[in-house]
Coordinates of C-alpha atoms and ligand atoms in Angstrom, one line a residue:
M1 CA -22.1 -162.1 56.0
N2 CA -25.8 -162.0 55.1
E3 CA -26.5 -159.9 58.1
M4 CA -24.2 -157.3 56.8
T5 CA -25.8 -156.9 53.4
T6 CA -29.3 -156.4 54.8
I7 CA -28.4 -153.6 57.2
S8 CA -29.5 -150.0 56.3
R9 CA -26.6 -147.7 56.6
E10 CA -28.6 -144.5 56.2
Q11 CA -27.5 -141.8 58.6
R12 CA -30.1 -140.8 61.2
P13 CA -31.3 -137.2 61.5
Y14 CA -29.2 -134.9 63.7
S15 CA -30.5 -133.3 66.9
E16 CA -31.1 -129.5 67.1
A17 CA -28.0 -129.1 69.4
A18 CA -25.9 -130.8 66.7
K19 CA -27.4 -128.7 63.9
K20 CA -26.5 -125.6 65.9
A21 CA -22.9 -126.7 66.4
L22 CA -22.6 -127.6 62.7
S23 CA -24.0 -124.2 61.6
R24 CA -21.4 -122.3 63.6
K25 CA -19.6 -119.6 61.6
P26 CA -16.0 -120.8 61.1
A27 CA -13.8 -119.1 63.7
L28 CA -10.9 -119.5 66.0
F29 CA -10.9 -119.4 69.8
I30 CA -8.2 -117.0 70.9
N31 CA -8.0 -115.1 74.2
N32 CA -11.4 -116.5 75.2
E33 CA -13.0 -115.0 72.1
W34 CA -14.3 -116.3 68.8
V35 CA -12.2 -114.5 66.2
A36 CA -12.2 -114.5 62.4
S37 CA -9.3 -115.9 60.5
S38 CA -6.9 -113.5 58.7
H39 CA -7.9 -115.1 55.4
D40 CA -11.0 -116.8 54.0
A41 CA -9.7 -120.3 53.7
T42 CA -11.9 -123.0 55.2
I43 CA -11.9 -126.8 55.3
P44 CA -15.0 -128.9 54.8
V45 CA -16.3 -131.1 57.6
E46 CA -17.7 -134.5 56.4
D47 CA -19.9 -137.0 58.1
P48 CA -18.1 -140.3 57.2
S49 CA -21.3 -142.3 57.6
C50 CA -22.8 -140.6 54.5
G51 CA -19.8 -138.8 52.9
K52 CA -21.7 -135.5 52.9
E53 CA -20.2 -132.1 53.9
V54 CA -22.0 -130.9 57.0
S55 CA -20.0 -127.9 58.1
R56 CA -16.8 -125.9 57.5
I57 CA -14.0 -124.9 59.8
V58 CA -11.2 -122.3 59.5
D59 CA -8.0 -123.4 57.8
A60 CA -5.7 -121.3 60.1
S61 CA -3.1 -119.1 58.4
D62 CA 0.4 -118.4 59.7
K63 CA -1.0 -115.1 61.1
D64 CA -3.7 -116.9 62.9
V65 CA -1.2 -119.3 64.5
D66 CA 1.0 -116.3 65.5
R67 CA -2.0 -114.6 67.1
A68 CA -2.9 -117.7 69.1
V69 CA 0.7 -118.2 70.2
A70 CA 1.0 -114.6 71.2
A71 CA -2.1 -114.9 73.4
A72 CA -0.8 -118.0 75.1
R73 CA 2.7 -116.4 75.5
A74 CA 1.2 -113.3 77.2
A75 CA -1.0 -115.4 79.4
F76 CA 1.9 -117.5 80.5
D77 CA 4.4 -114.6 81.0
D78 CA 2.2 -112.5 83.3
G79 CA 1.4 -115.5 85.4
R80 CA -2.4 -115.1 85.2
W81 CA -2.8 -118.9 85.3
S82 CA 0.4 -120.3 86.8
N83 CA 0.4 -117.9 89.7
L84 CA -3.1 -118.6 90.8
P85 CA -3.5 -120.7 93.9
P86 CA -3.4 -124.4 92.8
M87 CA -6.9 -124.8 94.4
V88 CA -8.3 -122.3 91.9
R89 CA -6.7 -124.1 88.9
D90 CA -8.0 -127.4 90.3
R91 CA -11.5 -126.0 90.7
T92 CA -11.6 -124.3 87.3
M93 CA -10.6 -127.6 85.7
H94 CA -13.4 -129.4 87.6
R95 CA -15.9 -126.8 86.4
L96 CA -14.8 -127.6 82.8
A97 CA -15.3 -131.3 83.6
D98 CA -18.8 -130.5 85.1
L99 CA -19.8 -128.6 82.0
L100 CA -18.6 -131.4 79.7
E101 CA -20.6 -133.9 81.8
A102 CA -23.7 -131.7 81.5
H103 CA -23.4 -131.7 77.7
A104 CA -22.1 -135.3 77.4
D105 CA -24.9 -136.4 75.0
E106 CA -24.3 -133.5 72.6
F107 CA -20.6 -134.2 72.6
A108 CA -21.1 -137.9 71.9
E109 CA -23.4 -137.0 69.0
L110 CA -20.9 -134.5 67.5
E111 CA -18.1 -137.0 67.8
A112 CA -20.2 -139.6 66.0
I113 CA -21.1 -137.2 63.2
D114 CA -17.6 -135.9 62.8
N115 CA -15.6 -139.1 63.2
G116 CA -18.0 -141.8 62.1
K117 CA -17.8 -143.8 65.4
P118 CA -21.0 -145.1 67.0
K119 CA -22.6 -142.4 69.2
G120 CA -23.1 -145.1 71.9
M121 CA -19.4 -145.8 71.9
A122 CA -18.5 -142.1 72.1
G123 CA -20.9 -141.7 75.0
A124 CA -19.5 -144.8 76.8
V125 CA -15.8 -144.3 76.1
D126 CA -14.7 -141.0 74.5
I127 CA -16.7 -138.5 76.6
P128 CA -16.3 -140.1 80.1
G129 CA -12.6 -140.7 79.2
A130 CA -12.1 -137.0 78.4
I131 CA -13.8 -136.0 81.6
S132 CA -11.8 -138.3 83.8
Q133 CA -8.6 -137.0 82.3
I134 CA -9.5 -133.5 83.4
R135 CA -10.7 -134.5 86.9
F136 CA -7.6 -136.7 87.6
M137 CA -5.1 -134.1 86.4
A138 CA -6.9 -131.3 88.3
G139 CA -5.7 -132.8 91.5
W140 CA -2.1 -132.6 90.4
A141 CA -2.3 -128.8 90.4
S142 CA -1.9 -128.9 94.1
K143 CA 0.3 -132.0 94.4
V144 CA 3.4 -131.2 92.4
G145 CA 6.4 -129.8 94.2
G146 CA 10.2 -130.0 94.6
E147 CA 12.5 -131.5 97.2
T148 CA 15.1 -130.4 99.7
T149 CA 18.1 -132.5 99.1
A150 CA 21.5 -132.4 100.9
P151 CA 24.4 -132.0 98.6
Y152 CA 26.8 -135.0 98.3
T153 CA 30.1 -133.1 98.2
M154 CA 29.5 -130.2 100.6
P155 CA 29.6 -130.1 104.4
A156 CA 26.3 -130.1 106.1
G157 CA 25.0 -126.6 107.0
T158 CA 27.1 -124.8 104.4
V159 CA 24.5 -124.6 101.7
F160 CA 20.7 -124.8 101.4
S161 CA 19.7 -126.6 98.3
Y162 CA 16.3 -127.5 96.9
T163 CA 14.4 -128.1 93.7
V164 CA 11.2 -126.5 92.5
K165 CA 8.9 -127.6 89.7
E166 CA 7.8 -124.9 87.2
P167 CA 5.4 -125.1 84.3
V168 CA 7.3 -125.6 81.0
G169 CA 5.5 -122.6 79.4
V170 CA 3.5 -122.3 76.1
C171 CA 2.5 -125.7 74.7
A172 CA 1.6 -126.5 71.2
Q173 CA -0.7 -129.6 71.3
I174 CA -1.6 -131.4 68.1
V175 CA -4.0 -134.4 68.2
P176 CA -5.3 -137.0 65.7
W177 CA -8.8 -137.8 64.6
N178 CA -9.5 -141.3 66.1
F179 CA -10.5 -140.1 69.6
P180 CA -10.8 -136.4 69.0
L181 CA -12.1 -135.0 72.4
L182 CA -10.4 -137.7 74.5
M183 CA -7.0 -137.0 72.9
A184 CA -7.5 -133.2 73.2
C185 CA -8.4 -133.5 77.0
L186 CA -5.6 -136.0 77.5
K187 CA -3.3 -133.2 76.3
I188 CA -4.8 -130.1 77.8
A189 CA -5.4 -131.6 81.3
P190 CA -1.8 -132.1 82.5
A191 CA -0.7 -128.8 80.9
L192 CA -3.4 -126.8 82.6
A193 CA -2.7 -128.5 86.0
A194 CA 1.0 -127.7 85.6
G195 CA 0.2 -124.0 84.9
C196 CA 1.1 -124.0 81.3
T197 CA -0.8 -122.2 78.5
I198 CA -1.9 -123.8 75.3
V199 CA -2.5 -123.6 71.6
L200 CA -4.5 -126.8 70.7
K201 CA -5.0 -128.0 67.1
P202 CA -7.4 -130.9 66.6
A203 CA -7.1 -132.9 63.4
E204 CA -8.6 -131.1 60.4
Q205 CA -11.1 -134.0 59.9
T206 CA -12.4 -133.8 63.5
S207 CA -12.4 -130.4 65.0
L208 CA -16.1 -130.1 66.1
T209 CA -15.8 -131.3 69.7
A210 CA -12.7 -129.2 70.3
L211 CA -14.6 -126.1 69.1
R212 CA -17.5 -126.9 71.3
L213 CA -15.1 -127.4 74.2
A214 CA -13.9 -123.9 73.6
D215 CA -17.4 -122.5 74.5
L216 CA -17.1 -124.3 77.8
V217 CA -13.6 -123.1 78.5
A218 CA -14.8 -119.5 78.7
E219 CA -17.8 -120.6 80.8
A220 CA -15.7 -122.5 83.2
G221 CA -13.7 -119.3 84.0
F222 CA -10.3 -119.9 82.6
P223 CA -8.4 -116.6 82.2
A224 CA -8.2 -115.3 78.6
G225 CA -5.3 -116.8 76.6
V226 CA -4.8 -119.9 78.7
L227 CA -6.4 -122.3 76.3
N228 CA -6.6 -121.3 72.7
I229 CA -8.1 -123.6 70.1
I230 CA -7.4 -123.3 66.4
T231 CA -8.3 -125.4 63.4
G232 CA -6.4 -126.0 60.3
N233 CA -4.1 -128.3 58.3
G234 CA -1.1 -130.1 59.9
H235 CA 1.4 -129.3 57.2
T236 CA 0.6 -125.5 57.5
A237 CA -0.9 -124.5 60.9
G238 CA 0.6 -127.5 62.7
D239 CA 4.0 -126.9 61.2
R240 CA 3.9 -123.2 62.2
M241 CA 3.1 -124.2 65.8
V242 CA 5.9 -126.7 66.0
K243 CA 8.5 -124.2 64.6
H244 CA 7.2 -121.2 66.5
P245 CA 10.0 -119.6 68.6
D246 CA 7.5 -118.6 71.3
V247 CA 6.4 -122.2 71.9
D248 CA 8.3 -124.0 74.7
K249 CA 6.8 -127.5 74.3
V250 CA 5.2 -129.6 71.6
A251 CA 2.9 -132.5 72.5
F252 CA 1.9 -134.6 69.5
T253 CA -0.3 -137.7 69.0
G254 CA -0.4 -139.1 65.5
S255 CA 1.5 -141.1 63.0
T256 CA 5.1 -142.1 63.4
E257 CA 6.0 -140.5 60.1
I258 CA 4.7 -137.0 61.2
G259 CA 6.1 -137.6 64.7
K260 CA 9.6 -138.0 63.3
L261 CA 9.2 -134.8 61.3
I262 CA 7.9 -132.9 64.3
N263 CA 10.8 -134.1 66.4
K264 CA 13.2 -132.7 63.8
N265 CA 11.4 -129.4 63.4
A266 CA 11.3 -128.8 67.2
T267 CA 15.0 -129.3 67.6
D268 CA 16.2 -125.9 66.3
T269 CA 14.5 -124.1 69.2
M270 CA 15.2 -127.1 71.5
K271 CA 11.5 -127.4 72.5
R272 CA 10.5 -130.1 74.9
V273 CA 8.7 -132.8 72.9
T274 CA 6.3 -135.6 73.8
L275 CA 5.3 -138.0 71.0
E276 CA 2.5 -140.6 71.1
L277 CA 2.8 -142.4 67.8
G278 CA 1.7 -145.4 65.8
G279 CA 1.6 -149.1 66.6
K280 CA 1.2 -152.7 65.3
S281 CA 0.3 -154.3 68.5
P282 CA 0.6 -158.1 69.0
V283 CA -2.0 -160.2 70.7
V284 CA -0.8 -163.6 71.9
V285 CA -3.3 -166.4 72.7
M286 CA -1.8 -169.3 74.7
P287 CA -3.1 -172.9 74.4
D288 CA -4.7 -172.9 77.8
V289 CA -7.4 -170.3 77.2
D290 CA -11.2 -170.8 77.2
V291 CA -11.6 -170.1 73.4
A292 CA -15.3 -169.2 73.7
A293 CA -14.5 -166.4 76.1
T294 CA -11.2 -165.3 74.5
A295 CA -12.2 -165.0 70.8
P296 CA -14.7 -162.1 71.3
G297 CA -12.1 -160.3 73.4
V298 CA -9.5 -160.8 70.7
A299 CA -12.0 -159.6 68.1
G300 CA -12.7 -156.5 70.2
A301 CA -9.0 -155.8 70.4
I302 CA -9.0 -155.1 66.7
F303 CA -12.5 -154.1 65.7
F304 CA -13.2 -151.6 68.5
N305 CA -13.3 -148.1 66.9
A306 CA -13.0 -149.8 63.5
G307 CA -9.4 -150.6 64.2
Q308 CA -8.6 -146.9 64.3
V309 CA -6.8 -147.3 67.6
C310 CA -3.1 -146.7 68.1
V311 CA -2.9 -149.9 70.2
A312 CA -5.3 -152.0 68.0
G313 CA -4.5 -155.7 68.4
S314 CA -3.7 -156.0 64.7
R315 CA -1.2 -158.9 64.8
L316 CA -2.8 -162.0 66.3
Y317 CA -0.5 -164.9 67.3
A318 CA -2.6 -167.9 68.4
H319 CA -1.0 -171.2 69.6
R320 CA -1.2 -173.8 66.8
S321 CA -3.5 -176.0 69.0
V322 CA -6.2 -173.3 69.3
F323 CA -5.6 -171.3 66.1
D324 CA -8.5 -172.5 64.0
K325 CA -11.0 -172.3 66.9
V326 CA -9.9 -168.8 67.8
V327 CA -10.2 -167.6 64.2
E328 CA -13.6 -169.3 63.9
G329 CA -14.8 -167.7 67.2
M330 CA -13.6 -164.2 66.0
A331 CA -15.5 -164.7 62.7
E332 CA -18.7 -165.5 64.6
T333 CA -18.6 -161.9 66.0
A334 CA -19.1 -160.5 62.4
P335 CA -22.8 -159.6 63.0
F336 CA -22.0 -157.7 66.2
W337 CA -19.3 -155.7 64.4
A338 CA -21.2 -155.2 61.2
P339 CA -20.6 -151.5 60.2
R340 CA -23.5 -149.2 60.7
A341 CA -24.2 -145.4 60.5
S342 CA -22.8 -143.7 63.5
L343 CA -26.2 -142.5 64.9
D344 CA -27.7 -146.0 64.6
P345 CA -28.3 -147.1 68.2
E346 CA -27.4 -150.6 67.3
A347 CA -24.0 -149.7 65.9
H348 CA -20.9 -151.2 67.5
M349 CA -18.6 -150.3 64.5
G350 CA -19.1 -147.2 62.5
A351 CA -17.4 -145.7 59.4
I352 CA -13.8 -145.2 58.6
I353 CA -12.8 -141.5 59.1
S354 CA -12.5 -140.5 55.4
K355 CA -12.5 -141.8 51.8
E356 CA -8.7 -141.5 51.7
Q357 CA -8.4 -143.7 54.8
H358 CA -11.0 -146.1 53.6
D359 CA -9.2 -146.5 50.3
K360 CA -5.9 -147.0 52.2
V361 CA -7.4 -149.8 54.3
M362 CA -8.9 -151.5 51.3
G363 CA -5.6 -151.1 49.5
Y364 CA -3.9 -153.0 52.3
I365 CA -6.5 -155.8 52.1
E366 CA -5.9 -156.1 48.4
A367 CA -2.2 -156.1 48.9
G368 CA -2.5 -158.9 51.5
K369 CA -4.6 -161.0 49.0
R370 CA -2.1 -160.3 46.2
D371 CA 0.8 -161.4 48.5
G372 CA -1.0 -164.7 49.2
A373 CA -3.1 -164.1 52.3
S374 CA -6.5 -165.8 52.6
V375 CA -9.6 -164.0 54.0
A376 CA -11.2 -165.8 57.0
M377 CA -13.7 -163.0 57.5
G378 CA -14.7 -159.8 55.7
G379 CA -12.1 -158.6 53.2
D380 CA -14.5 -156.3 51.5
A381 CA -16.6 -153.1 51.9
P382 CA -20.4 -153.0 52.2
S383 CA -22.2 -150.8 49.7
G384 CA -23.5 -147.4 50.7
N385 CA -22.3 -143.8 50.6
G386 CA -20.4 -144.0 53.9
Y387 CA -16.8 -145.1 54.3
F388 CA -17.5 -148.5 55.7
V389 CA -15.1 -151.5 55.7
N390 CA -16.2 -155.0 56.9
P391 CA -14.2 -156.4 59.8
T392 CA -11.5 -158.5 58.3
I393 CA -9.3 -161.4 59.3
L394 CA -6.4 -162.4 57.1
V395 CA -4.7 -165.8 57.5
D396 CA -1.9 -167.5 55.6
V397 CA 0.3 -164.4 56.1
N398 CA 4.0 -164.2 56.6
P399 CA 6.2 -161.7 58.4
Q400 CA 7.4 -160.0 55.2
M401 CA 3.9 -158.9 54.0
S402 CA 3.0 -155.2 54.2
V403 CA -0.2 -156.2 56.1
V404 CA 1.9 -157.7 58.8
R405 CA 4.6 -155.0 59.0
E406 CA 2.7 -151.7 58.5
E407 CA 0.1 -150.0 60.6
I408 CA -3.2 -150.3 58.6
F409 CA -5.3 -148.3 61.1
G410 CA -8.5 -150.1 60.1
P411 CA -10.5 -153.2 61.1
V412 CA -8.0 -155.7 59.7
V413 CA -6.1 -158.3 61.8
V414 CA -3.5 -160.7 60.5
A415 CA -3.5 -164.1 62.3
Q416 CA -0.5 -166.3 62.6
R417 CA 0.3 -169.6 64.4
F418 CA 3.1 -170.2 66.9
D419 CA 4.5 -173.2 68.9
D420 CA 6.4 -171.9 71.9
L421 CA 6.9 -168.9 74.1
D422 CA 10.3 -167.7 72.9
E423 CA 9.2 -168.0 69.3
V424 CA 6.1 -165.9 69.9
A425 CA 8.1 -163.3 71.9
K426 CA 10.5 -162.9 69.0
S427 CA 7.6 -162.5 66.5
A428 CA 5.8 -160.1 68.8
N429 CA 8.9 -157.9 68.9
D430 CA 9.6 -158.2 65.2
T431 CA 8.3 -154.7 64.5
A432 CA 9.5 -151.1 64.6
F433 CA 6.7 -150.2 67.0
G434 CA 6.2 -150.9 70.7
L435 CA 3.0 -149.3 71.9
G436 CA 0.8 -152.1 73.3
A437 CA 0.5 -155.9 73.5
G438 CA -2.1 -158.4 74.7
I439 CA -1.5 -161.8 76.3
W440 CA -4.4 -164.2 76.8
T441 CA -3.7 -167.1 79.2
K442 CA -4.9 -168.6 82.5
D443 CA -1.3 -169.3 83.6
V444 CA 0.0 -166.4 85.7
A445 CA 3.7 -167.5 85.3
T446 CA 3.4 -167.5 81.5
M447 CA 1.7 -164.1 81.7
H448 CA 4.6 -162.6 83.6
K449 CA 7.3 -164.3 81.6
L450 CA 5.9 -163.1 78.3
A451 CA 5.1 -159.6 79.6
A452 CA 8.8 -159.3 80.5
K453 CA 9.9 -160.3 77.1
I454 CA 7.7 -158.0 75.0
K455 CA 9.1 -154.5 74.2
S456 CA 6.0 -152.4 74.6
G457 CA 4.9 -149.4 76.6
T458 CA 1.8 -151.3 77.9
V459 CA 1.0 -155.0 78.2
W460 CA -2.5 -156.2 78.8
G461 CA -3.4 -159.5 80.3
N462 CA -6.7 -161.1 79.3
C463 CA -8.0 -157.7 78.1
H464 CA -7.0 -155.1 75.6
A465 CA -6.7 -151.3 75.2
M466 CA -7.7 -150.6 78.8
I467 CA -6.5 -147.1 79.4
D468 CA -6.7 -145.2 82.7
T469 CA -5.8 -141.7 83.4
A470 CA -3.8 -142.7 86.5
L471 CA -1.6 -145.2 84.5
P472 CA 1.3 -144.0 82.3
F473 CA 0.8 -144.6 78.6
G474 CA 3.4 -144.3 75.8
G475 CA 5.6 -146.1 73.4
Y476 CA 8.8 -148.0 73.1
K477 CA 10.9 -147.8 69.9
E478 CA 9.2 -145.9 67.1
S479 CA 5.9 -145.6 69.0
G480 CA 6.9 -142.5 70.7
I481 CA 8.9 -140.5 73.2
G482 CA 7.7 -139.8 76.8
R483 CA 4.7 -140.8 78.7
E484 CA 1.2 -139.3 79.2
Q485 CA -1.2 -139.9 82.1
G486 CA -0.4 -140.7 85.7
K487 CA 2.4 -138.8 87.5
A488 CA 4.6 -139.1 84.4
G489 CA 1.9 -137.2 82.5
I490 CA 2.2 -134.1 84.7
D491 CA 6.0 -134.3 84.8
A492 CA 6.1 -133.9 81.1
Y493 CA 4.8 -130.4 81.6
L494 CA 7.2 -129.4 84.3
E495 CA 10.8 -128.1 84.4
T496 CA 13.0 -128.8 87.4
K497 CA 14.9 -125.9 88.8
T498 CA 17.7 -126.5 91.3
V499 CA 18.5 -123.7 93.8
I500 CA 21.8 -123.8 95.7
I501 CA 22.3 -121.0 98.3
Q502 CA 25.6 -120.7 100.2
L503 CA 25.0 -120.0 103.8
Ligands
NAP601 P1 -1.2 -137.7 61.5 O1 -1.5 -137.7 60.0 O2 0.1 -137.9 61.9 O3 -1.9 -136.4 62.1 C1 -1.9 -136.1 63.4 C2 -2.0 -134.6 63.6 O4 -0.8 -134.0 63.2 C3 -3.2 -133.9 62.9 O5 -3.7 -132.9 63.7 C4 -2.4 -133.4 61.7 O6 -3.1 -132.3 61.1 C5 -1.1 -133.0 62.3 N1 0.0 -132.8 61.3 C6 0.1 -133.4 60.1 N2 1.3 -132.9 59.6 C7 1.9 -132.1 60.4 C8 3.1 -131.4 60.4 N3 4.0 -131.4 59.4 N4 3.4 -130.6 61.5 C9 2.5 -130.5 62.6 N5 1.4 -131.2 62.6 C10 1.0 -132.0 61.6 O7 -2.1 -138.9 62.2 P2 -3.6 -139.2 62.0 O8 -3.7 -139.9 60.7 O9 -4.4 -138.1 62.3 O10 -3.8 -140.3 63.2 C11 -3.5 -141.6 63.1 C12 -2.2 -141.9 63.7 O11 -2.1 -141.5 65.1 C13 -1.9 -143.4 63.7 O12 -0.6 -143.7 63.3 C14 -2.1 -143.8 65.2 O13 -1.4 -144.9 65.6 C15 -1.6 -142.5 65.9 N6 -2.1 -142.4 67.2 C16 -1.3 -142.7 68.3 C17 -1.8 -142.6 69.6 C18 -0.9 -142.8 70.8 O14 -1.3 -142.5 71.9 N7 0.3 -143.3 70.6 C19 -3.1 -142.4 69.8 C20 -4.0 -142.2 68.7 C21 -3.4 -142.2 67.4 P3 -4.2 -132.5 59.9 O15 -4.6 -133.9 59.9 O16 -5.3 -131.6 60.4 O17 -3.6 -132.1 58.7

């Protein structure tokens, strides 16, 4: 751990482009214009690497939300977006992707300042990921369509029946802080391709890249009111969006607790709901692996993005015969993952999003220790003004401990031993969640057998958290409802209409 104590965690100076974005007057993006809020309330924006306030954003009022929803409603109802030739929607989306690409470095820096993640990582993962979501979904604008289907009970030639796919309408989209721009683009891309209109609310901790995206929305040529971006608190602005009678669909990514609340709140008006929620993803290491190659991968499964990943490999199950070596190999990655300020070019792990989340993660580590867990790596926080937590491995844990059962959402993994396949499948499924799972083995048969047993929306083999816009993503059990990405992602923004005409 000596390497960690000698690292300077001073934040680096911001670029001129970042300073300009940070000095933006708090405003909301409605009808392709920057408009003032109906009241004066604002929310501070903090750089988690130094704990300083660096900007302020609007805390949207009910009136602000109503104004944004009215803009999206009008834009949907007069068909200014959905009635355009699909080719035009496709091209407009690609123009937005082009603009994002042209400003990729600025977006990566803003994400690093706002979220605390390393700029290098934002530039390698978040920003290209956001762009590919838009590019892939743009193509669906011209590919969705219905079917002509002969009825089962009616004689041939007596009716003509077909289905059409129609955009679901006005969408309220609410995203979390862990991959702010990527999550926002993951939501807006299928909705835009389907012909829907949108009110997007980023997390109150990380709104900077969504606001900067709004500048590009107008430049790309989207008609006014198609994509409105507001900032504010979830329990006020988010709640208003979810309950608003003029909203047809809610798409939410965030915690299971808030997801359950949103699902209830959307029911009165029978809104369509897609929920991408929390996880406590198992990672299983079989006895046949090459430990030297596997341990860094398993460490990356939890320490990437400081463990603030819905599919973070936070429960490690290593076969008894390799357990000690795997844990030792993971511990050797400590210098690589040592937390640094987000604009430090050597950073692989940055800060935790906020003091509140930092204290929550440290609280879990302390609870684990109190419950009898031993620390095999980390277990503490480095000094400094930022919200850093050292990458942590807890061993000597049991399935009843809170560190094993609950989503910590930080760089903390609990490591357990197992002896056979059925036992580890049972342990892997011993959770309310079902978002992701990793299996590490050279044996293809074992891989398939275990993949079939684990109840999870995605299973990775010899890798972790690989996400691709063409592949459906979502959760079993309390990890969510519905799927995003791939064809399933666009379907979530379409209604099916059946037309039956008697001839
Ligand atoms: P969160 O507290 O649930 O918040 C997520 C979003 O919901 C924020 O924009 C928040 O607003 C808003 N919100 C809060 N209360 C609301 C309400 N009553 N009505 C409407 N909106 C409300 O989650 P988080 O802490 O930001 O993110 C971490 C969680 O997200 C973890 O559980 C993680 O697993 C999950 N996640 C899941 C996926 C996935 O794809 N399954 C991906 C990433 C993250 P404010 O924060 O601005 O108040």
